[in-house]
JSON list of C-alpha atoms in Angstrom, two decimals:
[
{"chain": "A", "resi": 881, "resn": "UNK", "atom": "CA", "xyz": [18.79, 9.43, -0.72]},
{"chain": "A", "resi": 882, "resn": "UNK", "atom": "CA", "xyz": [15.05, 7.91, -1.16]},
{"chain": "A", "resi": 883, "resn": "UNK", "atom": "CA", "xyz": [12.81, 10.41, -1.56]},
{"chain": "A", "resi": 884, "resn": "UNK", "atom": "CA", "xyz": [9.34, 9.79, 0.59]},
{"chain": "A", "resi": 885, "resn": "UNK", "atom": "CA", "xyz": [5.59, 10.42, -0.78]},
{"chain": "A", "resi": 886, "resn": "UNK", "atom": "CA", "xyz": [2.70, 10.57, 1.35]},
{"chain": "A", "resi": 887, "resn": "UNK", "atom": "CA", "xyz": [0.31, 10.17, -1.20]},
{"chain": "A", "resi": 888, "resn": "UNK", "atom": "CA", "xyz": [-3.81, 9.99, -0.51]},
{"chain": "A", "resi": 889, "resn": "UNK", "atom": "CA", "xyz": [-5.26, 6.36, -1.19]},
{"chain": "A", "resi": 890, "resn": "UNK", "atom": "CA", "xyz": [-8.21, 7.48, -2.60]},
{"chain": "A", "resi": 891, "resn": "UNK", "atom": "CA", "xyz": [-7.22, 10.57, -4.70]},
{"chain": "A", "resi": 892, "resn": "UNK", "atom": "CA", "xyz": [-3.42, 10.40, -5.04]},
{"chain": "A", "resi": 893, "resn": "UNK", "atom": "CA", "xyz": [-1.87, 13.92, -6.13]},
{"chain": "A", "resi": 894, "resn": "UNK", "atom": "CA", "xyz": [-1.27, 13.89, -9.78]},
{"chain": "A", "resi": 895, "resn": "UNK", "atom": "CA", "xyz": [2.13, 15.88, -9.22]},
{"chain": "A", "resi": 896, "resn": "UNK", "atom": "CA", "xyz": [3.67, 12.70, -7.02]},
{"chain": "A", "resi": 897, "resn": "UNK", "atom": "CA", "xyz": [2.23, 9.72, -9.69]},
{"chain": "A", "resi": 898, "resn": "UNK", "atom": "CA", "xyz": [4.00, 11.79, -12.48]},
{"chain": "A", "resi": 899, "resn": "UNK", "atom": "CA", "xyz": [7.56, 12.60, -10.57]},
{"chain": "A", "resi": 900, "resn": "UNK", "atom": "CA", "xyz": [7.43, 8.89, -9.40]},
{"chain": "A", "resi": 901, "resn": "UNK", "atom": "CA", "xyz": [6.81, 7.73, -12.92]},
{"chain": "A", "resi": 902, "resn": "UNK", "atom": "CA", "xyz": [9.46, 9.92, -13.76]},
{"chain": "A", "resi": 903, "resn": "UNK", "atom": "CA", "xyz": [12.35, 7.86, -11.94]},
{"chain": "A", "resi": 904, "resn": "UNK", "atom": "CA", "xyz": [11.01, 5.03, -13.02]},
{"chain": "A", "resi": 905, "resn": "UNK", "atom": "CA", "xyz": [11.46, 5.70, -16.59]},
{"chain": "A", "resi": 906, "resn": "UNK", "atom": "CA", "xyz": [15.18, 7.26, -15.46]},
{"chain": "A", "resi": 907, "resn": "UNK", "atom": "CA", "xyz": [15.92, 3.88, -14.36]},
{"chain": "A", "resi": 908, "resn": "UNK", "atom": "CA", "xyz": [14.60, 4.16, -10.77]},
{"chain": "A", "resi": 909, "resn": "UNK", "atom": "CA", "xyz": [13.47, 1.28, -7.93]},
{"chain": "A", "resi": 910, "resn": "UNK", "atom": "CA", "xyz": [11.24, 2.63, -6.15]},
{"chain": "A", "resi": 911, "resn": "UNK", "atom": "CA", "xyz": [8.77, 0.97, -2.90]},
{"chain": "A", "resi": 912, "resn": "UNK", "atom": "CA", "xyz": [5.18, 1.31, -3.61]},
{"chain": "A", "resi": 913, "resn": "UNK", "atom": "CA", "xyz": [1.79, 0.25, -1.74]},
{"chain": "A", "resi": 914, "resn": "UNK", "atom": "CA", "xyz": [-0.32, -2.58, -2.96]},
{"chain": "A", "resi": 915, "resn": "UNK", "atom": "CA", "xyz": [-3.46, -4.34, -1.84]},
{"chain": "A", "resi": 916, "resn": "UNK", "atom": "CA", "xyz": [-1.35, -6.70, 0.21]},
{"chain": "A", "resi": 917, "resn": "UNK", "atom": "CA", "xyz": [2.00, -4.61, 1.55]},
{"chain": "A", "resi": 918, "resn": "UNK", "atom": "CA", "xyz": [4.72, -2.76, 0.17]},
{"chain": "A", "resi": 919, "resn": "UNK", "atom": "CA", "xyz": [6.38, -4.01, -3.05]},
{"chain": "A", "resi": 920, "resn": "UNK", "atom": "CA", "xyz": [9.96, -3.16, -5.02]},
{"chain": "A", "resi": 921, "resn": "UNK", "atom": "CA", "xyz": [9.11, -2.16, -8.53]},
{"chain": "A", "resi": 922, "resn": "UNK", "atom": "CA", "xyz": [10.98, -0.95, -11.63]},
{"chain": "A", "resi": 923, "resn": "UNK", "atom": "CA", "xyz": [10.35, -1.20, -15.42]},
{"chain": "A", "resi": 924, "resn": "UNK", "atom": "CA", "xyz": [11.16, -4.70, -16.92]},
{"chain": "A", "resi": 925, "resn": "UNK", "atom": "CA", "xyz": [14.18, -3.17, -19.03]},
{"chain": "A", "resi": 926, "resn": "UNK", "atom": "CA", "xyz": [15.94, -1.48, -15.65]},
{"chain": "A", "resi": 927, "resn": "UNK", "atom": "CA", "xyz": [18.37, -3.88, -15.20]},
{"chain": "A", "resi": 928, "resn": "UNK", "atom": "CA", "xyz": [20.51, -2.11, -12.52]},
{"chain": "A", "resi": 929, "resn": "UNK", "atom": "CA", "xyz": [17.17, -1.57, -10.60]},
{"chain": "A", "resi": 930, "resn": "UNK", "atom": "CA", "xyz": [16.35, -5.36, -10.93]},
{"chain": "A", "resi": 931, "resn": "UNK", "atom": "CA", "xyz": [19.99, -6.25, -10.25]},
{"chain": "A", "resi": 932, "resn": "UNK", "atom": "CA", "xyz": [18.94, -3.83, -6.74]},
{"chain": "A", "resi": 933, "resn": "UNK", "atom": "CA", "xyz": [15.99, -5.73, -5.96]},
{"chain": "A", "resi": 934, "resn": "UNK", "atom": "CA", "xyz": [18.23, -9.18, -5.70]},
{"chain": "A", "resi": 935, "resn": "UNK", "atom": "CA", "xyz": [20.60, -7.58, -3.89]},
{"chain": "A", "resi": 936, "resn": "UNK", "atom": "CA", "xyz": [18.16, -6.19, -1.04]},
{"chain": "A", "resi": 937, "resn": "UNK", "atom": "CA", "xyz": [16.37, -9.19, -0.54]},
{"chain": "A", "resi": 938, "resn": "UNK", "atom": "CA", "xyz": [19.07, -11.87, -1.45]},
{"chain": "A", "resi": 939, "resn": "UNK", "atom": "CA", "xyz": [17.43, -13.43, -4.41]},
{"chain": "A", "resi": 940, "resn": "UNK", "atom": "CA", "xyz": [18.67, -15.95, -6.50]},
{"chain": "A", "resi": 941, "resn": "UNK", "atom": "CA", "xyz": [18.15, -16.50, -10.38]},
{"chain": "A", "resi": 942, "resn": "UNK", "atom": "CA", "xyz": [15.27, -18.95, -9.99]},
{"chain": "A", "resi": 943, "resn": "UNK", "atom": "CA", "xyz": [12.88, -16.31, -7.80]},
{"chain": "A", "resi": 944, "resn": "UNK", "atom": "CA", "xyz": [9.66, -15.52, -9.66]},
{"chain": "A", "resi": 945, "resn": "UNK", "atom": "CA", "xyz": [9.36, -11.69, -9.92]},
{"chain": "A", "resi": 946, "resn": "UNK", "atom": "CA", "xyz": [5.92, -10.34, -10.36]},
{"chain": "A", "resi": 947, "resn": "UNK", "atom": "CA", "xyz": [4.49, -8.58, -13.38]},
{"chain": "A", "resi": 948, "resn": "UNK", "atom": "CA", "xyz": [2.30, -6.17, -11.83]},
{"chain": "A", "resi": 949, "resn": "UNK", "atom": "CA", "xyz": [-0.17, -5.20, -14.51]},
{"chain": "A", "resi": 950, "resn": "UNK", "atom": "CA", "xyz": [-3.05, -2.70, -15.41]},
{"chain": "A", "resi": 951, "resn": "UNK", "atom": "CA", "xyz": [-5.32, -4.89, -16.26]},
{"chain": "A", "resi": 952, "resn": "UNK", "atom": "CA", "xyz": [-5.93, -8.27, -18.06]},
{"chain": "A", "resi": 953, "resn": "UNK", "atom": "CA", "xyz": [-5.51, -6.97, -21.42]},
{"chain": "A", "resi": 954, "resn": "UNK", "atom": "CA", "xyz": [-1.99, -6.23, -20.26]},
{"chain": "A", "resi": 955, "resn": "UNK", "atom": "CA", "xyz": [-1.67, -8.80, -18.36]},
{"chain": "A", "resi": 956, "resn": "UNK", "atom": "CA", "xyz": [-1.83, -11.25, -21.63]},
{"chain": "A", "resi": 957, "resn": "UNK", "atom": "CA", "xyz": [0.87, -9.52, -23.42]},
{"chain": "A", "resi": 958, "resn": "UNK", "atom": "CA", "xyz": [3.78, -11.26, -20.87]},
{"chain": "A", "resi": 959, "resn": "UNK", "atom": "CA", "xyz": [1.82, -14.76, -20.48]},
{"chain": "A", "resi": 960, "resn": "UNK", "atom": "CA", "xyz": [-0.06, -17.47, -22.72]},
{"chain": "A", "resi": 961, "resn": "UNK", "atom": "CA", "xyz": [-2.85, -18.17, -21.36]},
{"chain": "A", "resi": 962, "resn": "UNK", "atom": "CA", "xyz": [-5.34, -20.72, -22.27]},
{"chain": "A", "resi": 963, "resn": "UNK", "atom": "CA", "xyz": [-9.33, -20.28, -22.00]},
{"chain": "A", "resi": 964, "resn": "UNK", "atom": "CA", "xyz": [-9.64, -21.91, -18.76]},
{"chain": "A", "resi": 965, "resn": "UNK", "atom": "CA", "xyz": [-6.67, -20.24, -17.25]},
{"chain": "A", "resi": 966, "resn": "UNK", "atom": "CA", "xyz": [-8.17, -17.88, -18.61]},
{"chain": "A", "resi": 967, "resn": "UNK", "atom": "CA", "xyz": [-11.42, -17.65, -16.86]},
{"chain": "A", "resi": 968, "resn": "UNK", "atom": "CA", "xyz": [-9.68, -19.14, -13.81]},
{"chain": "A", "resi": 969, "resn": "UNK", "atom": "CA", "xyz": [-7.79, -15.50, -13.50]},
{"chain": "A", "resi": 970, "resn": "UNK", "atom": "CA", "xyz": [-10.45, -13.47, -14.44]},
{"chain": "A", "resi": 971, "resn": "UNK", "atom": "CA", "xyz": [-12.74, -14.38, -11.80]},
{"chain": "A", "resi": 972, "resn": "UNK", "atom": "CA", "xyz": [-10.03, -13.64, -9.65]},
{"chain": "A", "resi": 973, "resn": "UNK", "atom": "CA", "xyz": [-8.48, -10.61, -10.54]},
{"chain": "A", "resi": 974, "resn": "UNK", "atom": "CA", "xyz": [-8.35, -7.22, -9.67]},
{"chain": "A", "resi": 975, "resn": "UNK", "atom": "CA", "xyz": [-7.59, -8.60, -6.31]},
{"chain": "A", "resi": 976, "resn": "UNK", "atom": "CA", "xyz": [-4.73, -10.09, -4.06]},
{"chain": "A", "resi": 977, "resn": "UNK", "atom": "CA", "xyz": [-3.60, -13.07, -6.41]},
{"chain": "A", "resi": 978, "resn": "UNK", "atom": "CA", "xyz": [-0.51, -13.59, -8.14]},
{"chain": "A", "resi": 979, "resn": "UNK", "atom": "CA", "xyz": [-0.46, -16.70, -11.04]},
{"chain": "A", "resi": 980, "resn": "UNK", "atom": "CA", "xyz": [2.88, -18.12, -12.29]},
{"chain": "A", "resi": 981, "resn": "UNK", "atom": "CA", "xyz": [1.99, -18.98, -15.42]},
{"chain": "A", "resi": 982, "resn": "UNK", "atom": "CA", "xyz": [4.37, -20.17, -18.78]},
{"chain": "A", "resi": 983, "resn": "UNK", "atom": "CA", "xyz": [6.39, -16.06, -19.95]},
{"chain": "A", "resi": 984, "resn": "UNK", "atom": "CA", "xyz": [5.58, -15.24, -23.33]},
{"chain": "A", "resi": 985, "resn": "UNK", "atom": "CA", "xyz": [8.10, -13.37, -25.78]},
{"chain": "A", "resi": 986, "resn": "UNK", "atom": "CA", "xyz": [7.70, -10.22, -24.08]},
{"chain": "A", "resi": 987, "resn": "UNK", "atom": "CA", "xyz": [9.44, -11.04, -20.90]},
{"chain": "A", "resi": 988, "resn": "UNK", "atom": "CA", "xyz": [13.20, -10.95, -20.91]},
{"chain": "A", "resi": 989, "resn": "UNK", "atom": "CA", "xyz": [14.99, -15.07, -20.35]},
{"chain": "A", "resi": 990, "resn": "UNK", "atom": "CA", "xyz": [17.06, -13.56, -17.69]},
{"chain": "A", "resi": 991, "resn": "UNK", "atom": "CA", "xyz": [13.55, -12.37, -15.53]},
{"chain": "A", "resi": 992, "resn": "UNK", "atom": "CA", "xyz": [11.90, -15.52, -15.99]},
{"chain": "A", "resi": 993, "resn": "UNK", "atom": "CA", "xyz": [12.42, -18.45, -13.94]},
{"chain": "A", "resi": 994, "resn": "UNK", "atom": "CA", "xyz": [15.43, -20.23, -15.96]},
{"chain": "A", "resi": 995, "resn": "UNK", "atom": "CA", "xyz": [14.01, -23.82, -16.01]},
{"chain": "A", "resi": 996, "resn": "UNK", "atom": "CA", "xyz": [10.15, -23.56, -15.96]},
{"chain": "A", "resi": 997, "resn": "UNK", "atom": "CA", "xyz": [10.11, -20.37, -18.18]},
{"chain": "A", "resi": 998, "resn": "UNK", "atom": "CA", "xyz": [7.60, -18.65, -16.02]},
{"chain": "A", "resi": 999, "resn": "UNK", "atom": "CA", "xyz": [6.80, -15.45, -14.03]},
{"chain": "A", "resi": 1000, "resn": "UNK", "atom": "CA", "xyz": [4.58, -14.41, -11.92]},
{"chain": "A", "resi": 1001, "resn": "UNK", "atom": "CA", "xyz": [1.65, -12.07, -12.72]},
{"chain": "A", "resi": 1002, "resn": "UNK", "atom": "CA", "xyz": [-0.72, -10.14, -10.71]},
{"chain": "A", "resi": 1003, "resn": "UNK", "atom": "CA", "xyz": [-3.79, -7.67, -10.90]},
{"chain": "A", "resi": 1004, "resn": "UNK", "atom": "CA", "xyz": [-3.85, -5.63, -7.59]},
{"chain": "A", "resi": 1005, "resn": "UNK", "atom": "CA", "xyz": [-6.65, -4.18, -6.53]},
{"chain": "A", "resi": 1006, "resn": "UNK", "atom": "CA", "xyz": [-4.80, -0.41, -5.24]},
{"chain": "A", "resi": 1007, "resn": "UNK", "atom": "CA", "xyz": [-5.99, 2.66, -6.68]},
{"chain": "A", "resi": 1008, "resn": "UNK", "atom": "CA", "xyz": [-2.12, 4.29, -6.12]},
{"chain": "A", "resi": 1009, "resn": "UNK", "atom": "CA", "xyz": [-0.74, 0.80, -8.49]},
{"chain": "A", "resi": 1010, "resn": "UNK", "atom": "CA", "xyz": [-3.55, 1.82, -10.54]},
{"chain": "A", "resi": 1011, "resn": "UNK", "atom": "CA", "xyz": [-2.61, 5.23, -11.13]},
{"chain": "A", "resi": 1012, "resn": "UNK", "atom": "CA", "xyz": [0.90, 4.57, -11.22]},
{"chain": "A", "resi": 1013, "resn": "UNK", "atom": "CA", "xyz": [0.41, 2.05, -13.67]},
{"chain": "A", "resi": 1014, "resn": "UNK", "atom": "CA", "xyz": [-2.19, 4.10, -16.02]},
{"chain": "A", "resi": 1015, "resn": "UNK", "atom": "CA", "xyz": [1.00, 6.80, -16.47]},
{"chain": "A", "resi": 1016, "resn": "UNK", "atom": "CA", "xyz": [3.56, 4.29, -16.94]},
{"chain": "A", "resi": 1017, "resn": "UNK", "atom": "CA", "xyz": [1.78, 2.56, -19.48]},
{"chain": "A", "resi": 1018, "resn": "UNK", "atom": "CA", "xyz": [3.66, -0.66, -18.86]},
{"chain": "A", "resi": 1019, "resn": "UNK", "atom": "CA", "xyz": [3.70, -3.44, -16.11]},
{"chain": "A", "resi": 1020, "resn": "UNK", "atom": "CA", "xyz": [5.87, -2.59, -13.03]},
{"chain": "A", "resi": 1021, "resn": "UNK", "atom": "CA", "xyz": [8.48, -5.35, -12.54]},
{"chain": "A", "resi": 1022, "resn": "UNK", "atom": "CA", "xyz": [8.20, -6.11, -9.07]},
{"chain": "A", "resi": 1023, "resn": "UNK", "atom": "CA", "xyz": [8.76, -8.39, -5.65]},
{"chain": "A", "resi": 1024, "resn": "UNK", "atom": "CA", "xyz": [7.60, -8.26, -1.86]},
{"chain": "A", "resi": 1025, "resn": "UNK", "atom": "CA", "xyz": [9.22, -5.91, 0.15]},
{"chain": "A", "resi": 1026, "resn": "UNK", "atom": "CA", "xyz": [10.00, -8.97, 2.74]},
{"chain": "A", "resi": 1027, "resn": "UNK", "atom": "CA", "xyz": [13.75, -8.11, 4.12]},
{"chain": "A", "resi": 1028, "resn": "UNK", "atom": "CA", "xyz": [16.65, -11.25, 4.71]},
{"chain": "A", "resi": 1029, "resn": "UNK", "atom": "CA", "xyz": [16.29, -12.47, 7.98]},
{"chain": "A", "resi": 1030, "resn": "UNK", "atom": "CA", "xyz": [12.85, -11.17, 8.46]},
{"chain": "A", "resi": 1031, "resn": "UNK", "atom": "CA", "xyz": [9.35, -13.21, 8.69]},
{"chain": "A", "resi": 1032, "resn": "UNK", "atom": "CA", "xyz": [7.12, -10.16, 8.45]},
{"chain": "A", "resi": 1033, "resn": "UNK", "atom": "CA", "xyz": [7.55, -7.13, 5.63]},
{"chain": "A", "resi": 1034, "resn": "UNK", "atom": "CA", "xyz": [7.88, -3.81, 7.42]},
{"chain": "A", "resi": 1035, "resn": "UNK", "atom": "CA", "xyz": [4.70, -1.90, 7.34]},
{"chain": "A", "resi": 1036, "resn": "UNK", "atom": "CA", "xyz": [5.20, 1.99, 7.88]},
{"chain": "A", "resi": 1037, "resn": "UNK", "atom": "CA", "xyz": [6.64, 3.99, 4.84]},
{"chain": "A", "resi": 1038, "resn": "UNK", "atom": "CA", "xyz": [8.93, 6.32, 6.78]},
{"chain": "A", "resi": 1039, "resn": "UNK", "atom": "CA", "xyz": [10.87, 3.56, 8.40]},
{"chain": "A", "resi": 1040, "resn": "UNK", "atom": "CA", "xyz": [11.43, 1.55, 4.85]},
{"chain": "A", "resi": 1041, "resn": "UNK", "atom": "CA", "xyz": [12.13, 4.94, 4.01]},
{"chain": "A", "resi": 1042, "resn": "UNK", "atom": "CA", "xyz": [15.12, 5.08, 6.87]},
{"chain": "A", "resi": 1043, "resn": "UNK", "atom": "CA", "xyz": [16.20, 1.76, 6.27]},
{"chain": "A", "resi": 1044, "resn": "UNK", "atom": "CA", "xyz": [16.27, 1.60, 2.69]},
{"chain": "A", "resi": 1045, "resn": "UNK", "atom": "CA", "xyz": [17.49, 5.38, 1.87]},
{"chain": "A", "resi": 1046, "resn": "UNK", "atom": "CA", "xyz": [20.47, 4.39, -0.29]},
{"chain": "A", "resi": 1047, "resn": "UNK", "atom": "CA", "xyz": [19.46, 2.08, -1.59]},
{"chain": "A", "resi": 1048, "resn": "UNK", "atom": "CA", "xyz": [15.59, 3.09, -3.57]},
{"chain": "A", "resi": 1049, "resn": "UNK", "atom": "CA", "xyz": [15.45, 6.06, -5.06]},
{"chain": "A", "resi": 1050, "resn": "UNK", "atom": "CA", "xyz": [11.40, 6.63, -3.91]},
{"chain": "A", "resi": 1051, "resn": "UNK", "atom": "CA", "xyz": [9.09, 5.03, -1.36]},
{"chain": "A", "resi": 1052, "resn": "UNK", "atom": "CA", "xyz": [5.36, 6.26, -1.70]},
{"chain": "A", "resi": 1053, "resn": "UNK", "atom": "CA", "xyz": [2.99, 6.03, 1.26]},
{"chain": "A", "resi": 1054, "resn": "UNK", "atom": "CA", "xyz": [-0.84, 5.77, 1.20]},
{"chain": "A", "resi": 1055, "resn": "UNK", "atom": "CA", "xyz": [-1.34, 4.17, 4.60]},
{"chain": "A", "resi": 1056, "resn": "UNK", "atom": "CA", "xyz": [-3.47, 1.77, 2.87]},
{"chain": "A", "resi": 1057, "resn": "UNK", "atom": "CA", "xyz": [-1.80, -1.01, 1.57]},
{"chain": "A", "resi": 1058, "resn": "UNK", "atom": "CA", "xyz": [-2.89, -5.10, 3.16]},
{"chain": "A", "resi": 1059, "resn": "UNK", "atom": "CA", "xyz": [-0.54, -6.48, 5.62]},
{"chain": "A", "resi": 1060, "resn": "UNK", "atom": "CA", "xyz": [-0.81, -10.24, 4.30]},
{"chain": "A", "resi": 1061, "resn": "UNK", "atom": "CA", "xyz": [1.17, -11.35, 0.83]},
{"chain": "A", "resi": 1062, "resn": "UNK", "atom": "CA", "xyz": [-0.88, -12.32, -1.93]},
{"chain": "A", "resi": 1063, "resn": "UNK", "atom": "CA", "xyz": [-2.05, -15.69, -2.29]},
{"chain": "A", "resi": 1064, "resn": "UNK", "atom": "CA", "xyz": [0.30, -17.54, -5.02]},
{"chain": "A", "resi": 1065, "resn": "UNK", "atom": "CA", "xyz": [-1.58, -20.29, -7.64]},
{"chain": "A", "resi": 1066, "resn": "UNK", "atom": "CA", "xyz": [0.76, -21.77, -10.01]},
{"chain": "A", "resi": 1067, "resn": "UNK", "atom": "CA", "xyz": [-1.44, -22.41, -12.84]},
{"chain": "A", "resi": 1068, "resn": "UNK", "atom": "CA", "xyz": [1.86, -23.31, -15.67]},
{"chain": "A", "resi": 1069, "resn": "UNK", "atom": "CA", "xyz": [1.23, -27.32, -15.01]},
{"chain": "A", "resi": 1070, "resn": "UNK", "atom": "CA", "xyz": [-1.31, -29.90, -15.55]},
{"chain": "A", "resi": 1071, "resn": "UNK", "atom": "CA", "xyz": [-3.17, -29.27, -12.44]},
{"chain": "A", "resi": 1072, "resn": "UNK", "atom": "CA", "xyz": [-3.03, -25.54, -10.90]},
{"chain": "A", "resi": 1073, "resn": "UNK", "atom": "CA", "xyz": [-1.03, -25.41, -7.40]},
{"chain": "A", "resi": 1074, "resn": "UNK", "atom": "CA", "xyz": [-1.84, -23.09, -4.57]},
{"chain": "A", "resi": 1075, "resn": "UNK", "atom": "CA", "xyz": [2.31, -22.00, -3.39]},
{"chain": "A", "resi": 1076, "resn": "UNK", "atom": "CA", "xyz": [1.08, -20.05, -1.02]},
{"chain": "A", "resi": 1077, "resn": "UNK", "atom": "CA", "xyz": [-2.41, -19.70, 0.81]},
{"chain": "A", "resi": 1078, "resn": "UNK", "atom": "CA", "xyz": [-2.29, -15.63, 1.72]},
{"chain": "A", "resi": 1079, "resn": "UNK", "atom": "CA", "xyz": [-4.67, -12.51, 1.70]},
{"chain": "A", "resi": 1080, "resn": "UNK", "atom": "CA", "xyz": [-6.54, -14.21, -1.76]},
{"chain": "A", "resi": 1081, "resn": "UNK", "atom": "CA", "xyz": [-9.68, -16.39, -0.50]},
{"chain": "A", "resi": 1082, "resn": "UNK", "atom": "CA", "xyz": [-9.38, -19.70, -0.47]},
{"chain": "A", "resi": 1083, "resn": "UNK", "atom": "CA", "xyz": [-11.12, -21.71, -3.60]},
{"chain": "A", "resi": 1084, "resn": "UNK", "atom": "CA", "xyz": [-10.96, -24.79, -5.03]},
{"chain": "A", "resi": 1085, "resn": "UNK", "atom": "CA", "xyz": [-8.70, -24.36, -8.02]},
{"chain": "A", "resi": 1086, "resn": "UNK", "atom": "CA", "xyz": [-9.82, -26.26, -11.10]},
{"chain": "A", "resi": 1087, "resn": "UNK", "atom": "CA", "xyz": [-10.09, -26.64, -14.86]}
]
């Protein structure tokens, strides 16, 4: 049974952040607001939590899970990143963005995309993520709560929280989180690629 959080987006209760945390370093999936909708996350190592994640939203092997990170410090540890990628996601980040760029060491083959070698990284600008992220002291390995079958993600926490009971073990609410999905800029190739044009502004993309 998933256990719900209504947690303030401004101030979130220190109690919740370090009993979610908690399950999360048990193992746990949990749901989680971000600056653009809901998002599954786990710690990179949980592999019966990421082995969850495919099975709720029927993903194959070559899906890019996200690297949701602390900051861009963090952020480099999992990716190689040249100086003008470099600047290119700096000027970007915090913010609704996510870059698939080449995986470094640090990320596990079997989460990386198995041709391209690359995963998907992102800076949200949430201050629950941030919190969350400050205790864990780690990036949260994660993907859009978007359901099979479904063109929108569900939006209200206590009906993920219905639908999903048995199969999370948390879903925190803040009441905050963006509606759109990020904006997706593949920036592992000669020229950087914009995926998907979503909440992110539009730019011109360049080295």
């Amino acid at each position: 049974m998933a256990r719900f959080y209504d947690v303030h987006p401004e101030n979130p209760q220190r109690r919740t952040i370090t009993q979610v945390v908690a399950l999360l370093r048990e193992g746990g999936l949990i749901v989680y607001p971000t600056d653009s909708g809901f998002a599954l996350g786990c710690r990179i190592d949980a592999r019966e939590a990421v082995d969850r994640i495919r099975s709720i939203r029927h993903l194959d092997d070559r899906h890019h899970f996200t690297l949701v990170c602390r900051d861009f410090a963090q952020l480099g540890q999992f990716v190689e990143v040249s100086n003008p990628v470099f600047r290119a996601v700096k000027a970007a980040t915090p913010g609704p963005f996510t870059f698939i760029l080449p995986a470094s060491r640090e990320v596990p083959r079997r989460l990386a995309h198995p041709k391209k070698r690359t995963v998907g990284v992102r800076i949200p600008d949430n201050v629950v993520t941030r919190d969350l992220l400050d205790e864990l002291g780690e990036p949260l390995l994660s993907s859009t709560l978007l359901l099979p079958g479904e063109s929108e993600p569900p939006t209200e926490g206590w009906e993920i929280a219905e639908r999903l009971e048995h199969q999370v073990d948390a879903v925190l609410d803040s009441g905050d989180q963006g509606k759109e999905p990020t904006t997706v800029v593949d920036l592992s190739g000669p020229e950087p690629e914009i995926v998907r044009q979503g909440a992110g502004e539009e730019r011109v993309w360049r080295w």
